[in-house]
Amino acid sequence: MTETTTAVDAPAGSKHATVFRAVAIAEAISWTGLLIGMLFKYVLSDNEIGVKIFGPVHGTIFIAYVITVLAVRKQLRWTVPVTLAALAASIPPLFTWFFELWAQRTNRLS
């Protein structure tokens, strides 16, 4: 008989870590889309469609990221400096992804 892991056996922070990971990566992807849209608008052509699409998408996901960080910090036992680093990571492009990788590597998502 083999042993399987169920959701009940999973670590307490795993659900929160999964939600955080998904939102952090989505925020980085939306930043990328917005940057590409800005490239087309300001450098390659005068086409605003990318900014019109990815601007509101990124704004919404940015707000979701900040709310997610504040919602999961206690469950993931983040200290104030880690929480502030997670929040600061939302400002430069793609840093939420880098923060997520760092948090995973340093066991702050378990």
JSON list of C-alpha atoms in Angstrom, two decimals:
[
{"chain": "A", "resi": 1, "resn": "MET", "atom": "CA", "xyz": [0.00, 0.00, 0.00]},
{"chain": "A", "resi": 2, "resn": "THR", "atom": "CA", "xyz": [1.40, 3.40, -0.93]},
{"chain": "A", "resi": 3, "resn": "GLU", "atom": "CA", "xyz": [1.00, 6.55, 1.05]},
{"chain": "A", "resi": 4, "resn": "THR", "atom": "CA", "xyz": [-0.47, 9.60, -0.63]},
{"chain": "A", "resi": 5, "resn": "THR", "atom": "CA", "xyz": [-0.53, 13.18, 0.53]},
{"chain": "A", "resi": 6, "resn": "THR", "atom": "CA", "xyz": [-3.92, 14.83, 0.73]},
{"chain": "A", "resi": 7, "resn": "ALA", "atom": "CA", "xyz": [-4.90, 18.44, 1.27]},
{"chain": "A", "resi": 8, "resn": "VAL", "atom": "CA", "xyz": [-5.46, 17.60, 4.93]},
{"chain": "A", "resi": 9, "resn": "ASP", "atom": "CA", "xyz": [-1.85, 16.37, 5.27]},
{"chain": "A", "resi": 10, "resn": "ALA", "atom": "CA", "xyz": [-0.40, 19.45, 3.54]},
{"chain": "A", "resi": 11, "resn": "PRO", "atom": "CA", "xyz": [1.39, 22.06, 5.65]},
{"chain": "A", "resi": 12, "resn": "ALA", "atom": "CA", "xyz": [-0.84, 24.78, 7.08]},
{"chain": "A", "resi": 13, "resn": "GLY", "atom": "CA", "xyz": [0.74, 27.55, 4.98]},
{"chain": "A", "resi": 14, "resn": "SER", "atom": "CA", "xyz": [0.57, 25.71, 1.67]},
{"chain": "A", "resi": 15, "resn": "LYS", "atom": "CA", "xyz": [-2.81, 27.11, 0.60]},
{"chain": "A", "resi": 16, "resn": "HIS", "atom": "CA", "xyz": [-1.69, 30.64, 1.46]},
{"chain": "A", "resi": 17, "resn": "ALA", "atom": "CA", "xyz": [1.66, 30.08, -0.23]},
{"chain": "A", "resi": 18, "resn": "THR", "atom": "CA", "xyz": [-0.07, 28.84, -3.39]},
{"chain": "A", "resi": 19, "resn": "VAL", "atom": "CA", "xyz": [-2.33, 31.90, -3.51]},
{"chain": "A", "resi": 20, "resn": "PHE", "atom": "CA", "xyz": [0.63, 34.20, -2.89]},
{"chain": "A", "resi": 21, "resn": "ARG", "atom": "CA", "xyz": [2.69, 32.52, -5.61]},
{"chain": "A", "resi": 22, "resn": "ALA", "atom": "CA", "xyz": [-0.12, 32.79, -8.15]},
{"chain": "A", "resi": 23, "resn": "VAL", "atom": "CA", "xyz": [-0.75, 36.47, -7.47]},
{"chain": "A", "resi": 24, "resn": "ALA", "atom": "CA", "xyz": [2.98, 37.32, -7.39]},
{"chain": "A", "resi": 25, "resn": "ILE", "atom": "CA", "xyz": [3.58, 35.67, -10.75]},
{"chain": "A", "resi": 26, "resn": "ALA", "atom": "CA", "xyz": [0.43, 37.22, -12.24]},
{"chain": "A", "resi": 27, "resn": "GLU", "atom": "CA", "xyz": [1.65, 40.64, -11.09]},
{"chain": "A", "resi": 28, "resn": "ALA", "atom": "CA", "xyz": [5.00, 40.09, -12.79]},
{"chain": "A", "resi": 29, "resn": "ILE", "atom": "CA", "xyz": [3.31, 38.94, -16.00]},
{"chain": "A", "resi": 30, "resn": "SER", "atom": "CA", "xyz": [0.98, 41.94, -16.01]},
{"chain": "A", "resi": 31, "resn": "TRP", "atom": "CA", "xyz": [3.99, 44.24, -15.47]},
{"chain": "A", "resi": 32, "resn": "THR", "atom": "CA", "xyz": [5.62, 42.63, -18.50]},
{"chain": "A", "resi": 33, "resn": "GLY", "atom": "CA", "xyz": [2.50, 43.18, -20.58]},
{"chain": "A", "resi": 34, "resn": "LEU", "atom": "CA", "xyz": [2.33, 46.81, -19.50]},
{"chain": "A", "resi": 35, "resn": "LEU", "atom": "CA", "xyz": [6.02, 47.35, -20.29]},
{"chain": "A", "resi": 36, "resn": "ILE", "atom": "CA", "xyz": [5.55, 45.87, -23.76]},
{"chain": "A", "resi": 37, "resn": "GLY", "atom": "CA", "xyz": [2.49, 48.08, -24.25]},
{"chain": "A", "resi": 38, "resn": "MET", "atom": "CA", "xyz": [4.53, 51.13, -23.19]},
{"chain": "A", "resi": 39, "resn": "LEU", "atom": "CA", "xyz": [7.31, 50.13, -25.58]},
{"chain": "A", "resi": 40, "resn": "PHE", "atom": "CA", "xyz": [4.86, 50.15, -28.47]},
{"chain": "A", "resi": 41, "resn": "LYS", "atom": "CA", "xyz": [3.17, 53.36, -27.34]},
{"chain": "A", "resi": 42, "resn": "TYR", "atom": "CA", "xyz": [6.27, 55.45, -26.70]},
{"chain": "A", "resi": 43, "resn": "VAL", "atom": "CA", "xyz": [9.04, 53.90, -28.81]},
{"chain": "A", "resi": 44, "resn": "LEU", "atom": "CA", "xyz": [7.96, 51.68, -31.68]},
{"chain": "A", "resi": 45, "resn": "SER", "atom": "CA", "xyz": [4.67, 53.28, -32.69]},
{"chain": "A", "resi": 46, "resn": "ASP", "atom": "CA", "xyz": [1.94, 55.50, -31.38]},
{"chain": "A", "resi": 47, "resn": "ASN", "atom": "CA", "xyz": [-0.34, 52.54, -30.64]},
{"chain": "A", "resi": 48, "resn": "GLU", "atom": "CA", "xyz": [-1.95, 52.78, -27.18]},
{"chain": "A", "resi": 49, "resn": "ILE", "atom": "CA", "xyz": [-3.88, 49.51, -27.20]},
{"chain": "A", "resi": 50, "resn": "GLY", "atom": "CA", "xyz": [-1.34, 47.61, -25.07]},
{"chain": "A", "resi": 51, "resn": "VAL", "atom": "CA", "xyz": [-1.37, 50.28, -22.38]},
{"chain": "A", "resi": 52, "resn": "LYS", "atom": "CA", "xyz": [-5.18, 50.50, -22.50]},
{"chain": "A", "resi": 53, "resn": "ILE", "atom": "CA", "xyz": [-5.43, 46.74, -21.96]},
{"chain": "A", "resi": 54, "resn": "PHE", "atom": "CA", "xyz": [-2.56, 46.04, -19.58]},
{"chain": "A", "resi": 55, "resn": "GLY", "atom": "CA", "xyz": [-2.81, 49.27, -17.56]},
{"chain": "A", "resi": 56, "resn": "PRO", "atom": "CA", "xyz": [-6.08, 48.35, -15.82]},
{"chain": "A", "resi": 57, "resn": "VAL", "atom": "CA", "xyz": [-5.14, 44.65, -15.68]},
{"chain": "A", "resi": 58, "resn": "HIS", "atom": "CA", "xyz": [-1.84, 45.45, -13.98]},
{"chain": "A", "resi": 59, "resn": "GLY", "atom": "CA", "xyz": [-3.50, 47.95, -11.65]},
{"chain": "A", "resi": 60, "resn": "THR", "atom": "CA", "xyz": [-6.04, 45.37, -10.53]},
{"chain": "A", "resi": 61, "resn": "ILE", "atom": "CA", "xyz": [-3.44, 42.64, -10.01]},
{"chain": "A", "resi": 62, "resn": "PHE", "atom": "CA", "xyz": [-1.15, 45.11, -8.21]},
{"chain": "A", "resi": 63, "resn": "ILE", "atom": "CA", "xyz": [-3.92, 45.85, -5.70]},
{"chain": "A", "resi": 64, "resn": "ALA", "atom": "CA", "xyz": [-4.63, 42.12, -5.39]},
{"chain": "A", "resi": 65, "resn": "TYR", "atom": "CA", "xyz": [-0.93, 41.50, -4.68]},
{"chain": "A", "resi": 66, "resn": "VAL", "atom": "CA", "xyz": [-0.81, 44.09, -1.88]},
{"chain": "A", "resi": 67, "resn": "ILE", "atom": "CA", "xyz": [-4.00, 42.69, -0.33]},
{"chain": "A", "resi": 68, "resn": "THR", "atom": "CA", "xyz": [-2.66, 39.14, -0.67]},
{"chain": "A", "resi": 69, "resn": "VAL", "atom": "CA", "xyz": [0.63, 40.02, 1.05]},
{"chain": "A", "resi": 70, "resn": "LEU", "atom": "CA", "xyz": [-1.26, 41.59, 3.95]},
{"chain": "A", "resi": 71, "resn": "ALA", "atom": "CA", "xyz": [-3.67, 38.64, 4.12]},
{"chain": "A", "resi": 72, "resn": "VAL", "atom": "CA", "xyz": [-1.08, 35.82, 4.13]},
{"chain": "A", "resi": 73, "resn": "ARG", "atom": "CA", "xyz": [1.73, 37.35, 6.16]},
{"chain": "A", "resi": 74, "resn": "LYS", "atom": "CA", "xyz": [0.48, 36.00, 9.50]},
{"chain": "A", "resi": 75, "resn": "GLN", "atom": "CA", "xyz": [-0.27, 32.52, 8.19]},
{"chain": "A", "resi": 76, "resn": "LEU", "atom": "CA", "xyz": [3.18, 32.35, 6.60]},
{"chain": "A", "resi": 77, "resn": "ARG", "atom": "CA", "xyz": [4.77, 33.79, 9.76]},
{"chain": "A", "resi": 78, "resn": "TRP", "atom": "CA", "xyz": [6.47, 36.66, 7.94]},
{"chain": "A", "resi": 79, "resn": "THR", "atom": "CA", "xyz": [8.28, 39.22, 10.04]},
{"chain": "A", "resi": 80, "resn": "VAL", "atom": "CA", "xyz": [7.75, 42.93, 9.47]},
{"chain": "A", "resi": 81, "resn": "PRO", "atom": "CA", "xyz": [10.94, 43.23, 7.34]},
{"chain": "A", "resi": 82, "resn": "VAL", "atom": "CA", "xyz": [9.86, 40.29, 5.13]},
{"chain": "A", "resi": 83, "resn": "THR", "atom": "CA", "xyz": [6.39, 41.80, 4.74]},
{"chain": "A", "resi": 84, "resn": "LEU", "atom": "CA", "xyz": [7.86, 45.18, 3.86]},
{"chain": "A", "resi": 85, "resn": "ALA", "atom": "CA", "xyz": [10.18, 43.51, 1.33]},
{"chain": "A", "resi": 86, "resn": "ALA", "atom": "CA", "xyz": [7.19, 41.75, -0.24]},
{"chain": "A", "resi": 87, "resn": "LEU", "atom": "CA", "xyz": [5.31, 45.03, -0.47]},
{"chain": "A", "resi": 88, "resn": "ALA", "atom": "CA", "xyz": [8.36, 46.87, -1.86]},
{"chain": "A", "resi": 89, "resn": "ALA", "atom": "CA", "xyz": [8.75, 44.13, -4.47]},
{"chain": "A", "resi": 90, "resn": "SER", "atom": "CA", "xyz": [5.49, 45.27, -6.05]},
{"chain": "A", "resi": 91, "resn": "ILE", "atom": "CA", "xyz": [7.03, 48.52, -7.26]},
{"chain": "A", "resi": 92, "resn": "PRO", "atom": "CA", "xyz": [9.93, 47.60, -9.61]},
{"chain": "A", "resi": 93, "resn": "PRO", "atom": "CA", "xyz": [9.01, 45.49, -12.64]},
{"chain": "A", "resi": 94, "resn": "LEU", "atom": "CA", "xyz": [9.18, 41.72, -12.09]},
{"chain": "A", "resi": 95, "resn": "PHE", "atom": "CA", "xyz": [10.38, 41.97, -8.47]},
{"chain": "A", "resi": 96, "resn": "THR", "atom": "CA", "xyz": [7.30, 40.13, -7.16]},
{"chain": "A", "resi": 97, "resn": "TRP", "atom": "CA", "xyz": [8.54, 37.11, -9.09]},
{"chain": "A", "resi": 98, "resn": "PHE", "atom": "CA", "xyz": [12.06, 37.54, -7.68]},
{"chain": "A", "resi": 99, "resn": "PHE", "atom": "CA", "xyz": [10.62, 37.91, -4.18]},
{"chain": "A", "resi": 100, "resn": "GLU", "atom": "CA", "xyz": [8.55, 34.76, -4.67]},
{"chain": "A", "resi": 101, "resn": "LEU", "atom": "CA", "xyz": [11.65, 32.82, -5.76]},
{"chain": "A", "resi": 102, "resn": "TRP", "atom": "CA", "xyz": [13.61, 34.15, -2.78]},
{"chain": "A", "resi": 103, "resn": "ALA", "atom": "CA", "xyz": [10.78, 33.38, -0.36]},
{"chain": "A", "resi": 104, "resn": "GLN", "atom": "CA", "xyz": [10.54, 29.83, -1.71]},
{"chain": "A", "resi": 105, "resn": "ARG", "atom": "CA", "xyz": [14.30, 29.30, -1.51]},
{"chain": "A", "resi": 106, "resn": "THR", "atom": "CA", "xyz": [14.45, 30.61, 2.09]},
{"chain": "A", "resi": 107, "resn": "ASN", "atom": "CA", "xyz": [11.42, 28.56, 3.25]},
{"chain": "A", "resi": 108, "resn": "ARG", "atom": "CA", "xyz": [9.21, 31.57, 3.82]},
{"chain": "A", "resi": 109, "resn": "LEU", "atom": "CA", "xyz": [6.39, 29.96, 1.86]},
{"chain": "A", "resi": 110, "resn": "SER", "atom": "CA", "xyz": [5.99, 26.88, 4.04]}
]
